[in-house]
mmCIF file of C-alpha atoms and ligand atoms in Angstrom:
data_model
loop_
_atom_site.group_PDB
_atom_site.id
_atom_site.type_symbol
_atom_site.label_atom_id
_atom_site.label_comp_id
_atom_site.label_asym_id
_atom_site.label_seq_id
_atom_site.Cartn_x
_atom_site.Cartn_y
_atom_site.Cartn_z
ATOM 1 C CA UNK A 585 137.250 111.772 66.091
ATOM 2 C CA UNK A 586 140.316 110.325 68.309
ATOM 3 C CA UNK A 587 143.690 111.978 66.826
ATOM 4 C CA UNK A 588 146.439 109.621 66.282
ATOM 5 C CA UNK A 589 149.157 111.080 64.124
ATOM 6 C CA UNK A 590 149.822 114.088 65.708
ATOM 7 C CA UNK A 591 149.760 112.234 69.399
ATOM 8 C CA UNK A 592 152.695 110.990 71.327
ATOM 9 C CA UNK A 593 151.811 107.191 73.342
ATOM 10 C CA UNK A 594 150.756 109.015 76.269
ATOM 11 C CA UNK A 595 148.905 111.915 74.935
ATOM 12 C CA UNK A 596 146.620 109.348 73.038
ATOM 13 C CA UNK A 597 146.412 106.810 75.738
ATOM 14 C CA UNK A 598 145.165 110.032 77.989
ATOM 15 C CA UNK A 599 142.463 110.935 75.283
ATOM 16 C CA UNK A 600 141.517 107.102 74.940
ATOM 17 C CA UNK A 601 140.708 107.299 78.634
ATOM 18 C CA UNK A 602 138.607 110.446 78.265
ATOM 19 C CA UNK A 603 136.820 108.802 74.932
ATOM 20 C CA UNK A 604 136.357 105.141 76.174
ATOM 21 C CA UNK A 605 137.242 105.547 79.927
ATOM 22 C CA UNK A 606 139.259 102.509 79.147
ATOM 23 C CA UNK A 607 143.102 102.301 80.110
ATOM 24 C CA UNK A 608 146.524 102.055 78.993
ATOM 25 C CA UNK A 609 146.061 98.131 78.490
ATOM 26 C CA UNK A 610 143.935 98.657 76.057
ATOM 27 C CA UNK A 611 145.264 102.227 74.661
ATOM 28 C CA UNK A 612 148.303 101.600 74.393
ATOM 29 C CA UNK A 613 148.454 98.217 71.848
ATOM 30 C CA UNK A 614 146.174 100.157 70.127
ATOM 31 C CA UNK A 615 148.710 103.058 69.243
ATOM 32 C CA UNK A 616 151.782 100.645 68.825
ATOM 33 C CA UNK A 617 149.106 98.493 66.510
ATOM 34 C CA UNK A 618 147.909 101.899 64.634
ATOM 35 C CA UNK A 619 151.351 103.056 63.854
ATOM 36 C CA UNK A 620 153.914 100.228 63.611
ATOM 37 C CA UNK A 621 152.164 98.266 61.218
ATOM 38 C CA UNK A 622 149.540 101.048 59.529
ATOM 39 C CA UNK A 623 146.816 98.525 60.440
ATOM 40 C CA UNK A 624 143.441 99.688 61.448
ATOM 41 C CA UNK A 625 141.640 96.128 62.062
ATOM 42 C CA UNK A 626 141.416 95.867 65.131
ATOM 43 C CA UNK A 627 139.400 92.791 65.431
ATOM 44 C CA UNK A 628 142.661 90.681 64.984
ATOM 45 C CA UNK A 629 144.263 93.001 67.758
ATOM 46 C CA UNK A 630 143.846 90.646 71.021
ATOM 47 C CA UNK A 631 143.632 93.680 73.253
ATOM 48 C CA UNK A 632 140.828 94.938 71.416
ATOM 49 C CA UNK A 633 139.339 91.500 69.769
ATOM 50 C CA UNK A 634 137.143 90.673 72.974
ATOM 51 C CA UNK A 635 135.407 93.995 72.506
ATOM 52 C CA UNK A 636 133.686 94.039 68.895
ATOM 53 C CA UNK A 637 131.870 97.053 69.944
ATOM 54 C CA UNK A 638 135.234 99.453 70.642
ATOM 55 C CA UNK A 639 136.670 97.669 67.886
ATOM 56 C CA UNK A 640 134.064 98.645 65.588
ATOM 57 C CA UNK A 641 134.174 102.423 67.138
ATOM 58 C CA UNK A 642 137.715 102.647 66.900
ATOM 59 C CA UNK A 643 137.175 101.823 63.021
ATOM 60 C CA UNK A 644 135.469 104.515 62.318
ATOM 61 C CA UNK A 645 136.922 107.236 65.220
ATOM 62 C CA UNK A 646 140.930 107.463 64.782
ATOM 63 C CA UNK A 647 141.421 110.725 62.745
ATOM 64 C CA UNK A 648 144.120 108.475 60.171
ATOM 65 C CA UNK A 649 143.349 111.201 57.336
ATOM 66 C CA UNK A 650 146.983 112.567 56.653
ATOM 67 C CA UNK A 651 145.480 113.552 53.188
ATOM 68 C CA UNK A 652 144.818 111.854 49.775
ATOM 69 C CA UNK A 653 147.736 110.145 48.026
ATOM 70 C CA UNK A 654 146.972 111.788 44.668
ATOM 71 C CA UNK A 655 150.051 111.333 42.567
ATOM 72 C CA UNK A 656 153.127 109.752 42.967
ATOM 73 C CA UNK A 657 156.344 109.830 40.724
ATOM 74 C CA UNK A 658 159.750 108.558 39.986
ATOM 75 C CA UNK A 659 163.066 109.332 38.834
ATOM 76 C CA UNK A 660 165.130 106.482 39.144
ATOM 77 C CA UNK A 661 165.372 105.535 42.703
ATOM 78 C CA UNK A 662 163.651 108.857 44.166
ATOM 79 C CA UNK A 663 160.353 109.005 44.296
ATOM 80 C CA UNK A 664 157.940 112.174 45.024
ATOM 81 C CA UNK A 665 154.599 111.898 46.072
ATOM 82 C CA UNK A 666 151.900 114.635 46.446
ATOM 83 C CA UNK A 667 149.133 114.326 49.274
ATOM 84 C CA UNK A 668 146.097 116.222 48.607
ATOM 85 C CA UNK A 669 145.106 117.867 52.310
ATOM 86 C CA UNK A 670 141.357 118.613 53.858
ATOM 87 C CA UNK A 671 141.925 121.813 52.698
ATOM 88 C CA UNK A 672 142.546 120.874 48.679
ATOM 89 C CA UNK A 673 146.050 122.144 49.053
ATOM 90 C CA UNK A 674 148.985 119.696 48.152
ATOM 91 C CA UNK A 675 152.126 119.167 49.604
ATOM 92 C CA UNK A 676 155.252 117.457 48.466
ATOM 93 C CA UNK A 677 157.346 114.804 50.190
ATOM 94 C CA UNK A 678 160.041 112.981 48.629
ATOM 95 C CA UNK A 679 161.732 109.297 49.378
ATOM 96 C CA UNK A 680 165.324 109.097 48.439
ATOM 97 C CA UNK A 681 167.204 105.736 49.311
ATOM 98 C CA UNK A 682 170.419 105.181 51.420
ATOM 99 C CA UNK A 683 171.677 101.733 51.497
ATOM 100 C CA UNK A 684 169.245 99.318 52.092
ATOM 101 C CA UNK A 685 166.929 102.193 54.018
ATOM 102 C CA UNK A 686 165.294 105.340 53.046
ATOM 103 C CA UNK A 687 165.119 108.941 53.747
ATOM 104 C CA UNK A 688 161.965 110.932 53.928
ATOM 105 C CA UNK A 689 162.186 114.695 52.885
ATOM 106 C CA UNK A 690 159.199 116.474 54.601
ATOM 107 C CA UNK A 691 157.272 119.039 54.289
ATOM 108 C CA UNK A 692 156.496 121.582 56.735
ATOM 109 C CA UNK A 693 154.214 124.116 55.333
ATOM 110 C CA UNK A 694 152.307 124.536 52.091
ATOM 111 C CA UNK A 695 154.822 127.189 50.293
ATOM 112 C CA UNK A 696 156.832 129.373 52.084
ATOM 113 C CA UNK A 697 157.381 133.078 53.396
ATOM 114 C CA UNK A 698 161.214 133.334 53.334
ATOM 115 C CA UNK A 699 161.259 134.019 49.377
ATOM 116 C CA UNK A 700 164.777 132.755 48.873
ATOM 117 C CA UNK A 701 165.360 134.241 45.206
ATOM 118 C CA UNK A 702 166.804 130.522 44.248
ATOM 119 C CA UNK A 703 163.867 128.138 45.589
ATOM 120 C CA UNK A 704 160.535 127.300 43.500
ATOM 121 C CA UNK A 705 158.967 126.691 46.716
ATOM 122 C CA UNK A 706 159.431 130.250 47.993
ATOM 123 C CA UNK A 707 158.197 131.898 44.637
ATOM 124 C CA UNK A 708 154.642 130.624 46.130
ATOM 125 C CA UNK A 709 154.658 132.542 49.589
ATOM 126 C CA UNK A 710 152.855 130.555 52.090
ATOM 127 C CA UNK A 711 149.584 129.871 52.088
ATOM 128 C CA UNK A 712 149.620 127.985 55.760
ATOM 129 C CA UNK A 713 151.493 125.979 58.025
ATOM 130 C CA UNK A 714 150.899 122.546 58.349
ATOM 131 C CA UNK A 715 149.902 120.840 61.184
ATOM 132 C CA UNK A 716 151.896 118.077 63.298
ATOM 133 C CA UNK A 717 149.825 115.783 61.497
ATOM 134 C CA UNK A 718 150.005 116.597 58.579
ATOM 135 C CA UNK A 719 153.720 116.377 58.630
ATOM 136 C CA UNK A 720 153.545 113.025 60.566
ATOM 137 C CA UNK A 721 151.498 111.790 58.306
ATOM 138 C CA UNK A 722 153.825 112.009 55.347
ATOM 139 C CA UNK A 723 156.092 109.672 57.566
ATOM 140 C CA UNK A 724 152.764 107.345 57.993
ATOM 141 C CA UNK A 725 152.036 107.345 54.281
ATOM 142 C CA UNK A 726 155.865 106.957 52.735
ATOM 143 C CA UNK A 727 156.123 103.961 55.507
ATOM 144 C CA UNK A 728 152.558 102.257 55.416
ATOM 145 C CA UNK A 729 151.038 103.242 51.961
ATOM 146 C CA UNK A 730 153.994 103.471 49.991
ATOM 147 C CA UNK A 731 156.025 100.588 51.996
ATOM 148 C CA UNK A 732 159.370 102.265 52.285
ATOM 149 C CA UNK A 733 161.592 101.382 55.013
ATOM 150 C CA UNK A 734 161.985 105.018 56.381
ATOM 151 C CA UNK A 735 165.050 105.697 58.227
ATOM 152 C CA UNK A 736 165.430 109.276 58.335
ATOM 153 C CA UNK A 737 163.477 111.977 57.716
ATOM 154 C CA UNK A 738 164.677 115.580 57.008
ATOM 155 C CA UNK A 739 162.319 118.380 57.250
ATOM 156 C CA UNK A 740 163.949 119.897 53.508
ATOM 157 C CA UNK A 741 160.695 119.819 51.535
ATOM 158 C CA UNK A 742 158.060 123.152 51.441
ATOM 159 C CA UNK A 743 158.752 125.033 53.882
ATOM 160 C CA UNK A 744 161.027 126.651 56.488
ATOM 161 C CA UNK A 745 160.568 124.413 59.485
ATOM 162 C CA UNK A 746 161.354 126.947 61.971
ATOM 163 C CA UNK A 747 158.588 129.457 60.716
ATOM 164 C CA UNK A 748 155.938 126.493 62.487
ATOM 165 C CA UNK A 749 158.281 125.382 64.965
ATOM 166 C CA UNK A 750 155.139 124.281 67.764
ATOM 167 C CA UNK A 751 154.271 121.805 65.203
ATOM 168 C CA UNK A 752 157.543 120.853 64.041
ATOM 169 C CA UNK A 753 158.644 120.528 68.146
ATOM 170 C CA UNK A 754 155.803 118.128 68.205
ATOM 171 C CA UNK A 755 156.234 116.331 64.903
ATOM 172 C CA UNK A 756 159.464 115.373 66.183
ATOM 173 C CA UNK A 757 157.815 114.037 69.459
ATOM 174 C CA UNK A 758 155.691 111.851 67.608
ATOM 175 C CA UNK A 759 158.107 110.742 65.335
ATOM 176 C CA UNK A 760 160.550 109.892 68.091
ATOM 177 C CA UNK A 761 158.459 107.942 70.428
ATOM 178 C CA UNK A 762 159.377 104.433 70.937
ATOM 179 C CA UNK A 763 155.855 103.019 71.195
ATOM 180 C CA UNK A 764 155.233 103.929 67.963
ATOM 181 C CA UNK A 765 157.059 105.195 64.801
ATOM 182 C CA UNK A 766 160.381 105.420 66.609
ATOM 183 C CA UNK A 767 162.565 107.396 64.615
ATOM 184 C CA UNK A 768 165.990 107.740 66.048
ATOM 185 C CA UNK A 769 166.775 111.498 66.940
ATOM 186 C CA UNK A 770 169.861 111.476 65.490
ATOM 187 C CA UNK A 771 167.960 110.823 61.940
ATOM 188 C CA UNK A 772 166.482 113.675 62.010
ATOM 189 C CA UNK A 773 167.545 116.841 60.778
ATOM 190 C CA UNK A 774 165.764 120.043 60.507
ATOM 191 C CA UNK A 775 166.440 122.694 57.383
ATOM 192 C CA UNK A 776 166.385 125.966 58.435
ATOM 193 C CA UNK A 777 167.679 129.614 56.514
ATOM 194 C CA UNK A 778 169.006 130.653 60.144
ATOM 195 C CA UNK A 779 165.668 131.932 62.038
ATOM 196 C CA UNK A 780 168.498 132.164 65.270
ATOM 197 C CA UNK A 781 165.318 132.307 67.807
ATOM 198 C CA UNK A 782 163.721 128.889 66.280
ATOM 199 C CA UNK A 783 167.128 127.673 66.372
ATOM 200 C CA UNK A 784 167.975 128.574 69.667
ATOM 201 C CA UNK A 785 164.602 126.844 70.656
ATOM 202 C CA UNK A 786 165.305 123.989 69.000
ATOM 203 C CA UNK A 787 168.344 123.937 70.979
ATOM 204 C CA UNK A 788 166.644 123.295 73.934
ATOM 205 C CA UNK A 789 164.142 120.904 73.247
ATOM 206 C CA UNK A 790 163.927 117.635 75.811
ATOM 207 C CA UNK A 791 167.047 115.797 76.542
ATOM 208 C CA UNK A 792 168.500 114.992 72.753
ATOM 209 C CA UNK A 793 168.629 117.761 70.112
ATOM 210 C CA UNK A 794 168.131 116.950 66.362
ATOM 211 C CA UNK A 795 170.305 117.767 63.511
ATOM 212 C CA UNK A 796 170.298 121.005 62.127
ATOM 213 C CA UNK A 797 171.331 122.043 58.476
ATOM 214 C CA UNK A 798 171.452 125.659 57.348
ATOM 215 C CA UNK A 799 171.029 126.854 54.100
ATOM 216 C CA UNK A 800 173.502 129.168 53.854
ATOM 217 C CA UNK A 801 174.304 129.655 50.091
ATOM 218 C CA UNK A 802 176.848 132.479 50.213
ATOM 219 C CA UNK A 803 180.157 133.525 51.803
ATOM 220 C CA UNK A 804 179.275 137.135 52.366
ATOM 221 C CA UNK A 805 176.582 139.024 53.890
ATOM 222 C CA UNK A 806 175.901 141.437 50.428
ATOM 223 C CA UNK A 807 175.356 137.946 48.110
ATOM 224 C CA UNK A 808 173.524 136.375 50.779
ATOM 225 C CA UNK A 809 171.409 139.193 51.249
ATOM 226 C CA UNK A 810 170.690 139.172 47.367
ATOM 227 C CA UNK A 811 169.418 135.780 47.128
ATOM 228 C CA UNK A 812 167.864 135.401 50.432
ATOM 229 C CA UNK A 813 166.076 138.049 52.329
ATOM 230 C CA UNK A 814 166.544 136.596 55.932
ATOM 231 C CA UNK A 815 169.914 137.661 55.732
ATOM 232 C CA UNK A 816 168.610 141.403 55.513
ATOM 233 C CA UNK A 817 167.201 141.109 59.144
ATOM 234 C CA UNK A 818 169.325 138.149 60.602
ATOM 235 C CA UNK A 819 173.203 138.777 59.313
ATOM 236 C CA UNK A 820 175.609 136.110 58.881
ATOM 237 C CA UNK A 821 177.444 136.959 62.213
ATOM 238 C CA UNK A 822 174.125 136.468 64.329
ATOM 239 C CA UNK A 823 173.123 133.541 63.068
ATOM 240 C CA UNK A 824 177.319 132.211 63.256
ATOM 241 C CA UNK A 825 177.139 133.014 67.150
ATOM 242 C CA UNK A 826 173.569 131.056 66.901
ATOM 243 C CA UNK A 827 175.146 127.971 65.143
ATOM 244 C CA UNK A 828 178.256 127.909 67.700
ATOM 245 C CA UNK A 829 175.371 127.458 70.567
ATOM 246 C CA UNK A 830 173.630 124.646 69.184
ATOM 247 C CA UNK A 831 174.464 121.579 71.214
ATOM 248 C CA UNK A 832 175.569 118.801 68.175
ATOM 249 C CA UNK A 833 175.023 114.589 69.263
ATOM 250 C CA UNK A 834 178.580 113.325 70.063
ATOM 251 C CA UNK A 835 180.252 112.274 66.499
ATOM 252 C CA UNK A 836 177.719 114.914 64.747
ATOM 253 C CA UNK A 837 178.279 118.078 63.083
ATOM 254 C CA UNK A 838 176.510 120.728 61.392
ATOM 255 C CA UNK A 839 175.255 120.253 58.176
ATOM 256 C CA UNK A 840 175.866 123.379 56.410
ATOM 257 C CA UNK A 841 174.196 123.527 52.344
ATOM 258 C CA UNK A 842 175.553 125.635 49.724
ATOM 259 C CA UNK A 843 173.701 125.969 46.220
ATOM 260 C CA UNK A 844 176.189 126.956 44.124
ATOM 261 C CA UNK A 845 175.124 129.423 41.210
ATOM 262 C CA UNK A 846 177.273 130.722 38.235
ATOM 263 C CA UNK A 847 178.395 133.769 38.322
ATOM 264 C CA UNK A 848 176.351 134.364 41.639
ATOM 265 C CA UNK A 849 178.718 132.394 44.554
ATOM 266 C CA UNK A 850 181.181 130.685 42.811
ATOM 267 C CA UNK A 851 184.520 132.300 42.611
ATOM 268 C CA UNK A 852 187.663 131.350 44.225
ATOM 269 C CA UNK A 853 187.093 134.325 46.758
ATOM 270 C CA UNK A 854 184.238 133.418 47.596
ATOM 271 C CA UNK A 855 185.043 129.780 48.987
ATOM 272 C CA UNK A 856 187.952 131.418 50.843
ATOM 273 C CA UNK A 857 185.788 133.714 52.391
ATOM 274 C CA UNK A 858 183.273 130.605 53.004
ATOM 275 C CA UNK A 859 185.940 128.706 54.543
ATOM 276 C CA UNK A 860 186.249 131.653 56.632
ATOM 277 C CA UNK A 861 183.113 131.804 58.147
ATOM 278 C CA UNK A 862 182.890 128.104 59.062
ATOM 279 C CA UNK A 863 186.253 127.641 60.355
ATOM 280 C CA UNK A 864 185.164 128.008 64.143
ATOM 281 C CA UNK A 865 182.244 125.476 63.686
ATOM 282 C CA UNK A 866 182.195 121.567 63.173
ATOM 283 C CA UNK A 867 181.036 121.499 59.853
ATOM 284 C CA UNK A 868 179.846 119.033 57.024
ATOM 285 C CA UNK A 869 179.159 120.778 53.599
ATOM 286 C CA UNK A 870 176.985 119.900 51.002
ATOM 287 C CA UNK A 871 177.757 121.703 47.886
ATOM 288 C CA UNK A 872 174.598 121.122 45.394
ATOM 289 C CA UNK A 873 174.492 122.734 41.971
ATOM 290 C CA UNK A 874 172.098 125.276 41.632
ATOM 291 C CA UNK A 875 168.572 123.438 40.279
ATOM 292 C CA UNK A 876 166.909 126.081 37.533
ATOM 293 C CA UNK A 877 162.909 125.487 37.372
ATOM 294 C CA UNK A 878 161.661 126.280 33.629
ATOM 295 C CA UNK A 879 161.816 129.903 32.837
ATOM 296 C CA UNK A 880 164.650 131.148 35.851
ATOM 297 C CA UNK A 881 167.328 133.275 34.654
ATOM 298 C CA UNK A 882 169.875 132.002 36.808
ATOM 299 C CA UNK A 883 171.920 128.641 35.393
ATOM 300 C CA UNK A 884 173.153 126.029 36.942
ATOM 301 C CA UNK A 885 177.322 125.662 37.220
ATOM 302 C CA UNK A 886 179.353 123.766 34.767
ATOM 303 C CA UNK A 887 180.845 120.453 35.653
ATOM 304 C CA UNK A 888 184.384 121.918 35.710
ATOM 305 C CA UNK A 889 183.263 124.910 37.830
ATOM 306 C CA UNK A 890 181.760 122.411 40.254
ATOM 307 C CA UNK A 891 184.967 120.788 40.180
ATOM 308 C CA UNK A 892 186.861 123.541 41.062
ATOM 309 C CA UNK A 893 184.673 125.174 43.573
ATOM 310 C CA UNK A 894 185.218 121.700 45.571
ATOM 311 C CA UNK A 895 188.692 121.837 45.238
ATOM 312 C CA UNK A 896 189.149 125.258 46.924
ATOM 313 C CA UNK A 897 186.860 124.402 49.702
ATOM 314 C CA UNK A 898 189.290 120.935 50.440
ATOM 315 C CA UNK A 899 192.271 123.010 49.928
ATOM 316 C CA UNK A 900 190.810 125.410 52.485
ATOM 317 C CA UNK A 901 190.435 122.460 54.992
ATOM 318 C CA UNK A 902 186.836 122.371 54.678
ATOM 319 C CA UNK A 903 184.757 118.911 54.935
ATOM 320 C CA UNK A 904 183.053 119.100 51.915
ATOM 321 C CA UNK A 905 180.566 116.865 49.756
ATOM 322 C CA UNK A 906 179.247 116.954 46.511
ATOM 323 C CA UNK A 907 175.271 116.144 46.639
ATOM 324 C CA UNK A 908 174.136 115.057 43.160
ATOM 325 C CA UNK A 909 170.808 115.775 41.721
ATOM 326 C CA UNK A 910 169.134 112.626 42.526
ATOM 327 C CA UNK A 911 165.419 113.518 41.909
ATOM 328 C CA UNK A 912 165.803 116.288 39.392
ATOM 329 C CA UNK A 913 163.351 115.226 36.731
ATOM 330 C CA UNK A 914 160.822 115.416 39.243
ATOM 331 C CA UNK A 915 161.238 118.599 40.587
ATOM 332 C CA UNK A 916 162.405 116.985 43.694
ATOM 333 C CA UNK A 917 165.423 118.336 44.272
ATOM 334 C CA UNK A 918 166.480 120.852 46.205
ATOM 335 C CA UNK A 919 164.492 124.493 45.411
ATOM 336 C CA UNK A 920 162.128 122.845 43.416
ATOM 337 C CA UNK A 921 159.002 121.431 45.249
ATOM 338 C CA UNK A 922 156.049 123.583 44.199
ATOM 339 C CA UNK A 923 153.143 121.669 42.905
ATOM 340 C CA UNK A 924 150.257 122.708 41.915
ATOM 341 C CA UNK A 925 149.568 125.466 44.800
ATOM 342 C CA UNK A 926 152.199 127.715 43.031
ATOM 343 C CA UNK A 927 150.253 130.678 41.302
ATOM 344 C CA UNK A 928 149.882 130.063 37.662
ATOM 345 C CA UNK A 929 152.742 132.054 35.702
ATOM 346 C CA UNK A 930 154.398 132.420 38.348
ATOM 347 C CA UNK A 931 158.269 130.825 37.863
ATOM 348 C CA UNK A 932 161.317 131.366 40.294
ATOM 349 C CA UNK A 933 162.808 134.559 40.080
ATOM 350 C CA UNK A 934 166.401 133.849 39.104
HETATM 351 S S1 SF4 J 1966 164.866 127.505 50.353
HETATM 352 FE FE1 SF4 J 1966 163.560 126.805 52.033
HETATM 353 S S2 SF4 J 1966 163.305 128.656 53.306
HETATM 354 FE FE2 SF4 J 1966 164.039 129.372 51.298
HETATM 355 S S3 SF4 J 1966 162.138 129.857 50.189
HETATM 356 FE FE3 SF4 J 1966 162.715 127.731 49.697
HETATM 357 S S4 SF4 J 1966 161.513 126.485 51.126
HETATM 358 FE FE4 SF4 J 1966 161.555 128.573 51.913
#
């Protein structure tokens, strides 16, 4: 098999020439061909069409298997839609629109190891990592299957990005490269619950860094510690001095979530205390009302208490927006992708 989707334009024009021993002027309209349009005839490709025999061969060589589209559903204007892998795990990806374009929220593993007390996903524990294409190809399918203008893709789904950073690192390559699906840098953005060295790495990857969200979900280190067990090892202060490293794209900031909880994060002290802690950094806040799966013990916070927890934060100088729950009925948003992987009786914690 030739690999496509997890290969940047050069890395598959040097395997073409190792395959075929043919070069770049053939190679390389192949790969714009393969993923620009999604098309894999190459007959009516002219670099290809004089050569029905590599035509043919290519046909039945390129690796395009990003999984089976096995289910796909909506909730208004966000849609999920589960790919069944090699493997017969699935994984979740979800297509929200923005203006005339659309955002991808990818996957990055199947389940997840972090066990944040809030998140469906982390009630499964990871069963594996997924490859770079594997995550590509939710990109290839949302785009060429599915025929959604993707824009920007955020790597929020299953998974903690950072926890399979080599394949994220060359996800993002992919993704990015001109010659083929040509996703702008700035539109990505990669999730993470503050693994500082992943971060750090991240920091320093080729000439234009990403975006980077944290889920941070609490103003202290005891509540933070409660609901997510990172904390416990890396403590707010560590990963602060991480954030204040991370080289932002001129006009960006950090994107910084907070799940608000009752009763768990959601007093007036506790958005001073928040505002505290991000004063020093360039900041944009999504507050996002706590998401309950069926059977959690935790609830979600009232309108009014949403409200109010906004208001501190603004009267605390913080830049602050309320994320609605676009995609709730389908268990797409955020803390909720799970599927069918998650053990059977098995329901977030609360
Ligand atoms: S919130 Fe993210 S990092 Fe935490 S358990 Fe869920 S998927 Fe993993």
């Amino acid at each position: 098999m030739l690999k496509i989707l997890d290969t940047t334009h050069d890395q598959f024009v040097d395997a073409f020439r190792r395959r075929y021993g043919k070069g770049a002027h053939i190679s390389s309209p192949v790969y714009r061909h393969v993923m620009k349009t999604g098309k894999t005839a190459f007959h009516e490709l002219a670099a290809v069409a004089g050569l029905s025999e590599l035509a043919g061969q290519l046909e039945t060589d390129l690796a395009l298997t990003p999984g089976r589209l096995i289910k796909r559903v909506s909730d208004g204007d966000v849609e999920k839609f589960v790919t069944r892998l090699a493997d017969n795990l699935d994984i979740e990806s979800v297509v929200i629109p923005m203006f005339r374009r659309h955002t991808l929220c990818v996957s990055s593993q199947v389940g997840c190891r972090m066990g944040c007390r809030f998140c469906r996903t982390g009630q499964m524990g990871l069963l594996r990592s997924l490859t770079a294409a594997e995550i590509v190809g939710q990109v290839y399918v949302a785009r060429h299957r599915l025929g959604f203008d993707i824009r920007n893709v955020v790597f929020m789904g299953m998974g903690e990005p950072l926890d399979n950073l080599d394949n994220v690192i060359q996800a993002i390559r992919v993704l990015t490269d001109q010659r083929g699906l040509d996703i702008a840098r700035r539109y990505i953005t990669v999730s993470t619950v503050g693994l500082t060295a992943g971060i750090d790495r991240l920091a320093r990857l080729d000439s234009a860094p990403v975006n980077l969200a944290v889920s941070l979900n609490a103003p202290t280190d005891v509540i933070r510690s409660r609901i997510m067990p990172i904390n416990r090892s890396i403590p707010m202060a560590v990963l602060q001095a991480s954030l204040l490293r991370y080289p932002l794209a001129r006009k960006s900031a950090l994107f910084v979530e907070y799940v608000l909880i009752q009763g768990v994060n959601d007093r007036q002290e506790h958005a001073r205390a928040l505002a505290r802690y991000l004063a020093p950094m360039k900041v944009k806040l999504n507050l996002i009302p706590y998401n309950p799966a069926p059977g959690c013990q935790w609830q979600p916070p009232s309108a009014a208490a949403g409200d109010r927890f906004h208001a501190w934060l603004v009267a605390e100088n913080v830049f602050v927006r309320r994320r609605g729950e676009k995609g709730g009925r389908v268990m797409a948003a955020c803390g909720q992708l799970g599927g069918k992987n998650e053990p059977p009786g098995r329901l977030p914690l609360g």
